[in-house]
PDB file of C-alpha atoms in Angstrom:
ATOM      1  CA  MET A   4    -148.172 101.472-229.595  1.00 44.00           C
ATOM      2  CA  ALA A   5    -145.797 101.258-226.633  1.00 42.00           C
ATOM      3  CA  THR A   6    -148.767 100.934-224.274  1.00 51.00           C
ATOM      4  CA  ALA A   7    -150.252  98.156-226.413  1.00 51.00           C
ATOM      5  CA  GLY A   8    -146.892  96.366-226.374  1.00 44.00           C
ATOM      6  CA  ARG A   9    -146.778  96.531-222.577  1.00 49.00           C
ATOM      7  CA  ILE A  10    -150.313  95.156-222.366  1.00 51.00           C
ATOM      8  CA  VAL A  11    -149.432  92.233-224.652  1.00 43.00           C
ATOM      9  CA  GLU A  12    -146.245  91.485-222.707  1.00 46.00           C
ATOM     10  CA  GLY A  13    -148.163  91.674-219.430  1.00 47.00           C
ATOM     11  CA  ALA A  14    -150.728  89.219-220.770  1.00 46.00           C
ATOM     12  CA  ARG A  15    -147.967  86.858-221.854  1.00 48.00           C
ATOM     13  CA  ALA A  16    -146.329  87.069-218.429  1.00 44.00           C
ATOM     14  CA  GLY A  17    -149.660  86.288-216.816  1.00 47.00           C
ATOM     15  CA  MET A  18    -150.137  83.268-219.067  1.00 48.00           C
ATOM     16  CA  ARG A  19    -146.622  82.049-218.248  1.00 45.00           C
ATOM     17  CA  GLY A  20    -147.352  82.424-214.536  1.00 46.00           C
ATOM     18  CA  PHE A  21    -150.589  80.466-214.890  1.00 46.00           C
ATOM     19  CA  ALA A  22    -148.785  77.751-216.855  1.00 46.00           C
ATOM     20  CA  ASP A  23    -146.132  77.534-214.123  1.00 45.00           C
ATOM     21  CA  LEU A  24    -148.853  76.920-211.544  1.00 48.00           C
ATOM     22  CA  LEU A  25    -150.231  74.041-213.604  1.00 55.00           C
ATOM     23  CA  MET A  26    -146.808  72.685-214.590  1.00 68.00           C
ATOM     24  CA  PRO A  27    -143.855  74.100-212.603  1.00 74.00           C
ATOM     25  CA  PRO A  28    -140.700  74.689-214.667  1.00 86.00           C
ATOM     26  CA  GLY A  29    -138.109  71.946-214.578  1.00 90.00           C
ATOM     27  CA  CYS A  30    -134.332  71.932-214.275  1.00 90.00           C
ATOM     28  CA  MET A  31    -132.771  72.242-217.710  1.00 92.00           C
ATOM     29  CA  THR A  32    -130.803  69.026-217.335  1.00 89.00           C
ATOM     30  CA  CYS A  33    -132.585  66.671-214.938  1.00 89.00           C
ATOM     31  CA  GLY A  34    -136.178  67.978-215.058  1.00 89.00           C
ATOM     32  CA  GLU A  35    -136.597  68.407-211.292  1.00 91.00           C
ATOM     33  CA  PRO A  36    -138.967  71.284-210.389  1.00 91.00           C
ATOM     34  CA  VAL A  37    -137.295  74.685-210.054  1.00 91.00           C
ATOM     35  CA  SER A  38    -138.672  78.099-209.193  1.00 87.00           C
ATOM     36  CA  THR A  39    -137.392  79.876-212.312  1.00 87.00           C
ATOM     37  CA  PRO A  40    -137.714  78.737-215.927  1.00 88.00           C
ATOM     38  CA  HIS A  41    -134.470  78.018-217.775  1.00 88.00           C
ATOM     39  CA  SER A  42    -132.478  77.354-214.618  1.00 91.00           C
ATOM     40  CA  PHE A  43    -130.793  74.470-212.805  1.00 93.00           C
ATOM     41  CA  CYS A  44    -131.755  72.651-209.648  1.00 93.00           C
ATOM     42  CA  GLY A  45    -129.290  72.828-206.770  1.00 93.00           C
ATOM     43  CA  ASP A  46    -127.702  69.464-207.539  1.00 93.00           C
ATOM     44  CA  CYS A  47    -127.140  70.174-211.229  1.00 92.00           C
ATOM     45  CA  TRP A  48    -125.886  73.681-210.493  1.00 93.00           C
ATOM     46  CA  GLY A  49    -123.354  72.213-208.087  1.00 94.00           C
ATOM     47  CA  ALA A  50    -122.326  69.604-210.677  1.00 94.00           C
ATOM     48  CA  LEU A  51    -121.553  72.134-213.420  1.00 93.00           C
ATOM     49  CA  PRO A  52    -117.835  71.621-214.206  1.00 93.00           C
ATOM     50  CA  ALA A  53    -116.639  75.219-214.109  1.00 94.00           C
ATOM     51  CA  VAL A  54    -113.289  76.032-215.680  1.00 91.00           C
ATOM     52  CA  SER A  55    -111.231  77.302-212.752  1.00 85.00           C
ATOM     53  CA  GLY A  56    -107.637  77.835-211.750  1.00 83.00           C
ATOM     54  CA  ALA A  57    -104.758  78.616-214.074  1.00 85.00           C
ATOM     55  CA  ARG A  58    -105.294  78.119-217.765  1.00 87.00           C
ATOM     56  CA  CYS A  59    -103.416  78.658-221.006  1.00 89.00           C
ATOM     57  CA  ARG A  60    -103.506  82.306-222.024  1.00 87.00           C
ATOM     58  CA  GLN A  61    -104.149  81.409-225.644  1.00 91.00           C
ATOM     59  CA  CYS A  62    -106.361  78.324-225.919  1.00 91.00           C
ATOM     60  CA  GLY A  63    -107.831  78.514-222.390  1.00 90.00           C
ATOM     61  CA  VAL A  64    -107.154  74.876-221.474  1.00 89.00           C
ATOM     62  CA  PRO A  65    -106.892  74.322-217.696  1.00 87.00           C
ATOM     63  CA  LEU A  66    -103.282  73.724-216.712  1.00 83.00           C
ATOM     64  CA  PRO A  67    -102.342  70.810-214.422  1.00 75.00           C
ATOM     65  CA  VAL A  68    -100.995  71.657-210.989  1.00 68.00           C
ATOM     66  CA  ALA A  69     -97.395  70.970-212.033  1.00 63.00           C
ATOM     67  CA  TRP A  70     -97.682  73.516-214.867  1.00 61.00           C
ATOM     68  CA  GLN A  71     -99.712  76.267-213.234  1.00 62.00           C
ATOM     69  CA  ALA A  72     -96.772  78.672-213.288  1.00 62.00           C
ATOM     70  CA  GLU A  73     -96.741  78.513-217.093  1.00 59.00           C
ATOM     71  CA  SER A  74     -98.622  81.101-219.120  1.00 80.00           C
ATOM     72  CA  HIS A  75     -99.125  78.868-222.172  1.00 83.00           C
ATOM     73  CA  CYS A  76     -99.779  75.161-222.533  1.00 84.00           C
ATOM     74  CA  LEU A  77     -97.254  73.017-224.347  1.00 82.00           C
ATOM     75  CA  GLY A  78     -99.604  72.594-227.298  1.00 83.00           C
ATOM     76  CA  CYS A  79     -99.799  76.349-227.915  1.00 87.00           C
ATOM     77  CA  LEU A  80     -96.053  76.789-227.408  1.00 87.00           C
ATOM     78  CA  LYS A  81     -95.391  74.079-229.967  1.00 86.00           C
ATOM     79  CA  ASP A  82     -98.107  74.958-232.513  1.00 86.00           C
ATOM     80  CA  PRO A  83     -99.942  78.221-231.662  1.00 91.00           C
ATOM     81  CA  PRO A  84    -103.525  78.385-232.951  1.00 92.00           C
ATOM     82  CA  PRO A  85    -104.488  81.314-235.182  1.00 94.00           C
ATOM     83  CA  PHE A  86    -107.005  82.670-232.669  1.00 95.00           C
ATOM     84  CA  ALA A  87    -105.556  85.082-230.116  1.00 95.00           C
ATOM     85  CA  ARG A  88    -107.344  83.739-227.036  1.00 95.00           C
ATOM     86  CA  ALA A  89    -110.169  81.423-226.067  1.00 96.00           C
ATOM     87  CA  THR A  90    -112.393  81.019-223.054  1.00 96.00           C
ATOM     88  CA  ALA A  91    -115.415  79.034-221.883  1.00 97.00           C
ATOM     89  CA  PRO A  92    -117.288  78.887-218.585  1.00 97.00           C
ATOM     90  CA  PHE A  93    -117.459  75.083-218.375  1.00 96.00           C
ATOM     91  CA  LEU A  94    -115.725  71.856-219.244  1.00 95.00           C
ATOM     92  CA  TYR A  95    -117.555  69.566-221.656  1.00 94.00           C
ATOM     93  CA  ASP A  96    -118.860  67.194-219.016  1.00 92.00           C
ATOM     94  CA  GLY A  97    -121.876  66.569-216.790  1.00 93.00           C
ATOM     95  CA  PRO A  98    -124.725  69.116-217.028  1.00 94.00           C
ATOM     96  CA  ALA A  99    -122.700  71.361-219.362  1.00 95.00           C
ATOM     97  CA  ARG A 100    -122.354  68.536-221.889  1.00 95.00           C
ATOM     98  CA  GLN A 101    -126.101  67.898-221.673  1.00 94.00           C
ATOM     99  CA  MET A 102    -126.779  71.579-222.354  1.00 95.00           C
ATOM    100  CA  VAL A 103    -124.623  71.541-225.493  1.00 95.00           C
ATOM    101  CA  LEU A 104    -126.222  68.372-226.850  1.00 93.00           C
ATOM    102  CA  ARG A 105    -129.779  69.484-226.137  1.00 92.00           C
ATOM    103  CA  LEU A 106    -129.227  72.912-227.682  1.00 94.00           C
ATOM    104  CA  LYS A 107    -128.254  71.089-230.877  1.00 91.00           C
ATOM    105  CA  HIS A 108    -131.352  68.913-230.760  1.00 89.00           C
ATOM    106  CA  GLY A 109    -134.315  71.213-230.294  1.00 88.00           C
ATOM    107  CA  ARG A 110    -133.815  73.200-227.069  1.00 88.00           C
ATOM    108  CA  GLU A 111    -133.320  76.506-228.864  1.00 92.00           C
ATOM    109  CA  SER A 112    -134.516  78.545-225.876  1.00 91.00           C
ATOM    110  CA  TRP A 113    -131.508  77.382-223.870  1.00 93.00           C
ATOM    111  CA  ALA A 114    -129.231  79.624-225.920  1.00 95.00           C
ATOM    112  CA  GLY A 115    -130.142  82.529-223.612  1.00 96.00           C
ATOM    113  CA  PRO A 116    -128.926  81.067-220.294  1.00 95.00           C
ATOM    114  CA  MET A 117    -125.923  79.505-222.033  1.00 97.00           C
ATOM    115  CA  ALA A 118    -124.939  82.863-223.531  1.00 97.00           C
ATOM    116  CA  ALA A 119    -125.298  84.508-220.110  1.00 97.00           C
ATOM    117  CA  ALA A 120    -122.703  82.110-218.691  1.00 97.00           C
ATOM    118  CA  MET A 121    -120.404  82.812-221.648  1.00 98.00           C
ATOM    119  CA  HIS A 122    -120.811  86.560-221.217  1.00 98.00           C
ATOM    120  CA  ARG A 123    -119.833  86.380-217.541  1.00 96.00           C
ATOM    121  CA  VAL A 124    -116.443  84.757-218.238  1.00 96.00           C
ATOM    122  CA  ALA A 125    -115.513  87.096-221.098  1.00 96.00           C
ATOM    123  CA  PRO A 126    -115.601  90.648-219.681  1.00 95.00           C
ATOM    124  CA  GLY A 127    -114.981  93.225-222.392  1.00 94.00           C
ATOM    125  CA  TRP A 128    -115.302  90.719-225.230  1.00 96.00           C
ATOM    126  CA  VAL A 129    -118.937  91.405-226.134  1.00 95.00           C
ATOM    127  CA  GLU A 130    -119.550  95.120-226.309  1.00 93.00           C
ATOM    128  CA  PRO A 131    -120.582  97.779-228.828  1.00 93.00           C
ATOM    129  CA  GLY A 132    -118.146  97.828-231.727  1.00 88.00           C
ATOM    130  CA  ARG A 133    -117.223  94.149-231.421  1.00 92.00           C
ATOM    131  CA  LEU A 134    -118.222  91.737-234.154  1.00 95.00           C
ATOM    132  CA  LEU A 135    -119.616  88.301-233.279  1.00 97.00           C
ATOM    133  CA  VAL A 136    -119.205  85.642-235.955  1.00 97.00           C
ATOM    134  CA  PRO A 137    -120.867  82.250-235.361  1.00 97.00           C
ATOM    135  CA  VAL A 138    -119.154  79.114-236.619  1.00 95.00           C
ATOM    136  CA  PRO A 139    -121.327  78.265-239.654  1.00 92.00           C
ATOM    137  CA  LEU A 140    -123.012  74.986-240.526  1.00 88.00           C
ATOM    138  CA  HIS A 141    -122.963  73.566-244.019  1.00 82.00           C
ATOM    139  CA  ARG A 142    -126.274  74.161-245.786  1.00 84.00           C
ATOM    140  CA  TRP A 143    -127.081  70.424-245.768  1.00 81.00           C
ATOM    141  CA  ARG A 144    -126.698  70.176-241.992  1.00 80.00           C
ATOM    142  CA  LEU A 145    -128.550  73.457-241.529  1.00 81.00           C
ATOM    143  CA  ALA A 146    -131.446  72.086-243.569  1.00 82.00           C
ATOM    144  CA  THR A 147    -131.524  68.950-241.430  1.00 82.00           C
ATOM    145  CA  ARG A 148    -131.302  70.697-238.050  1.00 87.00           C
ATOM    146  CA  GLY A 149    -133.279  73.790-238.965  1.00 87.00           C
ATOM    147  CA  TYR A 150    -131.026  76.252-237.143  1.00 91.00           C
ATOM    148  CA  ASN A 151    -127.399  76.952-236.270  1.00 93.00           C
ATOM    149  CA  GLN A 152    -126.853  76.706-232.516  1.00 95.00           C
ATOM    150  CA  ALA A 153    -123.758  78.941-232.743  1.00 96.00           C
ATOM    151  CA  LEU A 154    -125.861  81.696-234.327  1.00 96.00           C
ATOM    152  CA  LEU A 155    -128.437  81.398-231.520  1.00 96.00           C
ATOM    153  CA  LEU A 156    -125.647  81.857-228.969  1.00 97.00           C
ATOM    154  CA  ALA A 157    -124.164  84.818-230.880  1.00 97.00           C
ATOM    155  CA  ARG A 158    -127.520  86.594-231.045  1.00 97.00           C
ATOM    156  CA  ALA A 159    -128.152  86.026-227.341  1.00 97.00           C
ATOM    157  CA  LEU A 160    -124.668  87.371-226.548  1.00 98.00           C
ATOM    158  CA  ALA A 161    -125.294  90.442-228.699  1.00 97.00           C
ATOM    159  CA  ARG A 162    -128.474  91.195-226.740  1.00 96.00           C
ATOM    160  CA  LEU A 163    -126.464  91.060-223.505  1.00 96.00           C
ATOM    161  CA  GLY A 164    -123.501  93.166-224.563  1.00 95.00           C
ATOM    162  CA  GLY A 165    -124.571  95.272-227.528  1.00 93.00           C
ATOM    163  CA  ALA A 166    -122.150  93.730-230.014  1.00 95.00           C
ATOM    164  CA  GLU A 167    -122.909  93.273-233.710  1.00 94.00           C
ATOM    165  CA  VAL A 168    -123.654  89.840-235.177  1.00 96.00           C
ATOM    166  CA  ALA A 169    -122.485  88.877-238.659  1.00 94.00           C
ATOM    167  CA  PRO A 170    -124.660  85.807-239.300  1.00 92.00           C
ATOM    168  CA  ASP A 171    -123.461  85.012-242.804  1.00 90.00           C
ATOM    169  CA  TRP A 172    -120.088  86.653-243.291  1.00 92.00           C
ATOM    170  CA  LEU A 173    -118.327  83.327-242.703  1.00 93.00           C
ATOM    171  CA  LEU A 174    -119.486  80.437-244.897  1.00 91.00           C
ATOM    172  CA  ARG A 175    -118.954  76.692-244.661  1.00 87.00           C
ATOM    173  CA  VAL A 176    -118.407  75.735-248.284  1.00 80.00           C
ATOM    174  CA  LYS A 177    -117.297  72.132-247.792  1.00 74.00           C
ATOM    175  CA  HIS A 178    -119.440  69.420-246.234  1.00 69.00           C
ATOM    176  CA  THR A 179    -117.146  67.509-243.881  1.00 66.00           C
ATOM    177  CA  PRO A 180    -117.812  64.066-242.385  1.00 60.00           C
ATOM    178  CA  SER A 181    -118.128  63.585-238.644  1.00 58.00           C
ATOM    179  CA  THR A 182    -114.909  64.279-236.739  1.00 57.00           C
ATOM    180  CA  ARG A 183    -115.764  61.974-233.865  1.00 62.00           C
ATOM    181  CA  GLY A 184    -112.794  59.801-232.951  1.00 58.00           C
ATOM    182  CA  LEU A 185    -110.295  61.708-235.120  1.00 53.00           C
ATOM    183  CA  THR A 186    -107.002  63.094-233.817  1.00 60.00           C
ATOM    184  CA  ARG A 187    -106.313  66.819-233.999  1.00 59.00           C
ATOM    185  CA  ALA A 188    -104.115  66.342-237.076  1.00 65.00           C
ATOM    186  CA  GLN A 189    -106.892  64.386-238.805  1.00 64.00           C
ATOM    187  CA  ARG A 190    -109.477  67.009-237.853  1.00 63.00           C
ATOM    188  CA  LEU A 191    -107.284  69.760-239.279  1.00 62.00           C
ATOM    189  CA  ARG A 192    -107.144  67.908-242.585  1.00 66.00           C
ATOM    190  CA  ASN A 193    -110.883  67.324-242.440  1.00 62.00           C
ATOM    191  CA  VAL A 194    -111.717  71.042-242.237  1.00 66.00           C
ATOM    192  CA  SER A 195    -108.977  72.267-244.577  1.00 67.00           C
ATOM    193  CA  GLY A 196    -110.614  74.582-247.112  1.00 71.00           C
ATOM    194  CA  ALA A 197    -114.028  74.194-245.484  1.00 75.00           C
ATOM    195  CA  PHE A 198    -114.548  77.887-244.644  1.00 88.00           C
ATOM    196  CA  ARG A 199    -114.349  81.176-246.505  1.00 89.00           C
ATOM    197  CA  VAL A 200    -115.504  84.732-245.951  1.00 91.00           C
ATOM    198  CA  ARG A 201    -118.496  85.804-248.025  1.00 88.00           C
ATOM    199  CA  GLU A 202    -117.625  87.925-251.037  1.00 86.00           C
ATOM    200  CA  GLY A 203    -117.892  91.584-250.142  1.00 82.00           C
ATOM    201  CA  ALA A 204    -117.545  91.071-246.376  1.00 79.00           C
ATOM    202  CA  GLY A 205    -113.763  91.489-246.324  1.00 75.00           C
ATOM    203  CA  GLY A 206    -113.969  95.268-246.395  1.00 82.00           C
ATOM    204  CA  GLN A 207    -116.214  95.271-243.344  1.00 85.00           C
ATOM    205  CA  LEU A 208    -113.894  92.875-241.511  1.00 88.00           C
ATOM    206  CA  LYS A 209    -110.714  94.793-242.166  1.00 89.00           C
ATOM    207  CA  GLY A 210    -109.027  95.957-238.975  1.00 89.00           C
ATOM    208  CA  ARG A 211    -111.749  94.636-236.668  1.00 91.00           C
ATOM    209  CA  ARG A 212    -111.336  92.326-233.691  1.00 93.00           C
ATOM    210  CA  VAL A 213    -113.726  89.409-234.147  1.00 96.00           C
ATOM    211  CA  VAL A 214    -115.237  87.091-231.548  1.00 97.00           C
ATOM    212  CA  LEU A 215    -115.824  83.651-233.045  1.00 97.00           C
ATOM    213  CA  VAL A 216    -118.759  81.967-231.271  1.00 98.00           C
ATOM    214  CA  ASP A 217    -119.462  78.239-230.962  1.00 97.00           C
ATOM    215  CA  ASP A 218    -121.053  75.830-228.503  1.00 96.00           C
ATOM    216  CA  VAL A 219    -118.037  73.637-227.703  1.00 95.00           C
ATOM    217  CA  LEU A 220    -114.280  73.608-228.297  1.00 93.00           C
ATOM    218  CA  THR A 221    -112.751  70.153-228.753  1.00 88.00           C
ATOM    219  CA  THR A 222    -109.378  70.009-230.526  1.00 84.00           C
ATOM    220  CA  GLY A 223    -109.659  73.515-231.961  1.00 87.00           C
ATOM    221  CA  ALA A 224    -109.412  72.349-235.572  1.00 87.00           C
ATOM    222  CA  THR A 225    -112.695  73.923-236.694  1.00 90.00           C
ATOM    223  CA  ALA A 226    -112.056  77.145-234.776  1.00 92.00           C
ATOM    224  CA  SER A 227    -108.557  77.373-236.274  1.00 92.00           C
ATOM    225  CA  ALA A 228    -109.879  76.948-239.814  1.00 92.00           C
ATOM    226  CA  CYS A 229    -112.494  79.658-239.202  1.00 93.00           C
ATOM    227  CA  ALA A 230    -109.954  82.015-237.628  1.00 95.00           C
ATOM    228  CA  LYS A 231    -107.563  81.593-240.565  1.00 94.00           C
ATOM    229  CA  ALA A 232    -110.318  82.485-243.033  1.00 94.00           C
ATOM    230  CA  LEU A 233    -111.251  85.598-241.033  1.00 95.00           C
ATOM    231  CA  LEU A 234    -107.640  86.724-240.677  1.00 95.00           C
ATOM    232  CA  ARG A 235    -106.973  86.229-244.391  1.00 92.00           C
ATOM    233  CA  ALA A 236    -109.984  88.461-245.082  1.00 92.00           C
ATOM    234  CA  GLY A 237    -108.488  91.273-243.000  1.00 93.00           C
ATOM    235  CA  ALA A 238    -109.650  90.784-239.393  1.00 94.00           C
ATOM    236  CA  GLU A 239    -107.183  92.282-236.909  1.00 95.00           C
ATOM    237  CA  ALA A 240    -107.505  89.371-234.472  1.00 96.00           C
ATOM    238  CA  VAL A 241    -109.912  86.556-233.619  1.00 97.00           C
ATOM    239  CA  ASP A 242    -111.011  85.529-230.122  1.00 97.00           C
ATOM    240  CA  LEU A 243    -112.908  82.299-229.481  1.00 98.00           C
ATOM    241  CA  LEU A 244    -115.845  82.145-227.059  1.00 98.00           C
ATOM    242  CA  THR A 245    -117.654  78.857-226.385  1.00 98.00           C
ATOM    243  CA  TYR A 246    -120.014  77.491-223.743  1.00 98.00           C
ATOM    244  CA  ALA A 247    -117.890  74.420-223.003  1.00 97.00           C
ATOM    245  CA  ARG A 248    -114.488  73.037-223.855  1.00 95.00           C
ATOM    246  CA  VAL A 249    -112.845  69.653-223.772  1.00 90.00           C
ATOM    247  CA  ALA A 250    -109.851  69.715-221.441  1.00 81.00           C
ATOM    248  CA  ALA A 251    -106.813  67.531-221.959  1.00 60.00           C
ATOM    249  CA  THR A 252    -106.829  66.789-218.243  1.00 44.00           C
ATOM    250  CA  ASP A 253    -110.381  65.404-218.263  1.00 41.00           C
ATOM    251  CA  ALA A 254    -109.361  61.862-219.150  1.00 39.00           C
ATOM    252  CA  THR A 255    -105.642  61.819-219.899  1.00 45.00           C
ATOM    253  CA  PRO A 256    -102.783  63.443-217.984  1.00 42.00           C
ATOM    254  CA  TYR A 257    -101.617  66.534-219.841  1.00 42.00           C
ATOM    255  CA  LEU A 258     -98.064  65.499-220.703  1.00 43.00           C
ATOM    256  CA  GLU A 259     -99.226  62.008-221.656  1.00 46.00           C
ATOM    257  CA  ARG A 260    -101.727  63.469-224.113  1.00 48.00           C
ATOM    258  CA  ILE A 261     -99.098  65.736-225.693  1.00 44.00           C
ATOM    259  CA  ALA A 262     -96.729  62.762-226.123  1.00 49.00           C
ATOM    260  CA  SER A 263     -99.534  60.698-227.643  1.00 53.00           C
ATOM    261  CA  GLU A 264    -100.398  63.456-230.135  1.00 47.00           C
ATOM    262  CA  GLU A 265     -96.748  63.809-231.142  1.00 48.00           C
ATOM    263  CA  ALA A 266     -96.495  60.063-231.779  1.00 53.00           C
ATOM    264  CA  THR A 267     -99.719  60.132-233.826  1.00 50.00           C
ATOM    265  CA  ASN A 268     -98.548  63.093-235.898  1.00 46.00           C
ATOM    266  CA  GLN A 269     -95.209  61.425-236.619  1.00 49.00           C
ATOM    267  CA  HIS A 270     -97.037  58.281-237.753  1.00 44.00           C
ATOM    268  CA  VAL A 271     -99.286  60.324-240.059  1.00 38.00           C
ATOM    269  CA  ILE A 272     -96.266  62.141-241.549  1.00 36.00           C
ATOM    270  CA  ALA A 273     -94.498  58.835-242.132  1.00 42.00           C
ATOM    271  CA  GLN A 274     -97.497  57.590-244.118  1.00 41.00           C
ATOM    272  CA  ASP A 275     -97.673  60.658-246.393  1.00 37.00           C
TER     273      ASP A 275
END
């Protein structure tokens, strides 16, 4: 049987090689010819916005130059998220943003190279004994899309590091409207009560360190709601691993953004 499997795989490799001769593989973001399938051309590789330099120890946001001596960002000092730490290889911009959007809209095979980048920036996170939990989709959205991109990433990560995947231990029980354009406070309200741990999974979670997997981290509202549900069910701690993250410094200076959020939150409180 093993010999037959090798013959089949060899035939498939030969067919892929023949197909590449007829139609060379293209860059995952711009389509320019590349030598290796599921890779970037030189220009797009150079344009990937890698997360570099000092960053917050908890949420992983890049810290501005003036704050690089700090170990935590002001947001986490003021209102720490329930997850213990978070990391991502790229900022949500340029080719990385295109990868996230295209994974959601049919490019399922891109989960492999995306997971490889995630695995590289999280040494020791994905290994035997660790539990990977993908951020779940509501069943209506899952039916529309046909797959959960976070689950694809979690499975690809598990193949790289030998961790265990719990595909349905965390459930999205509330269908929430789009969060586009909402502040962090509004997003937190939007996802309140949206997640719970599947009945019977709590015993298997108890005392375990969980890696929550998603494609992109924006305000952290969804990840926080998921982490709270996992911690309530008995998880020892929750780490957050994503392919990309929105950084406060991308468009708005860090301190200006914090001041703006504080003003927005005070306005929301005043209206309650």
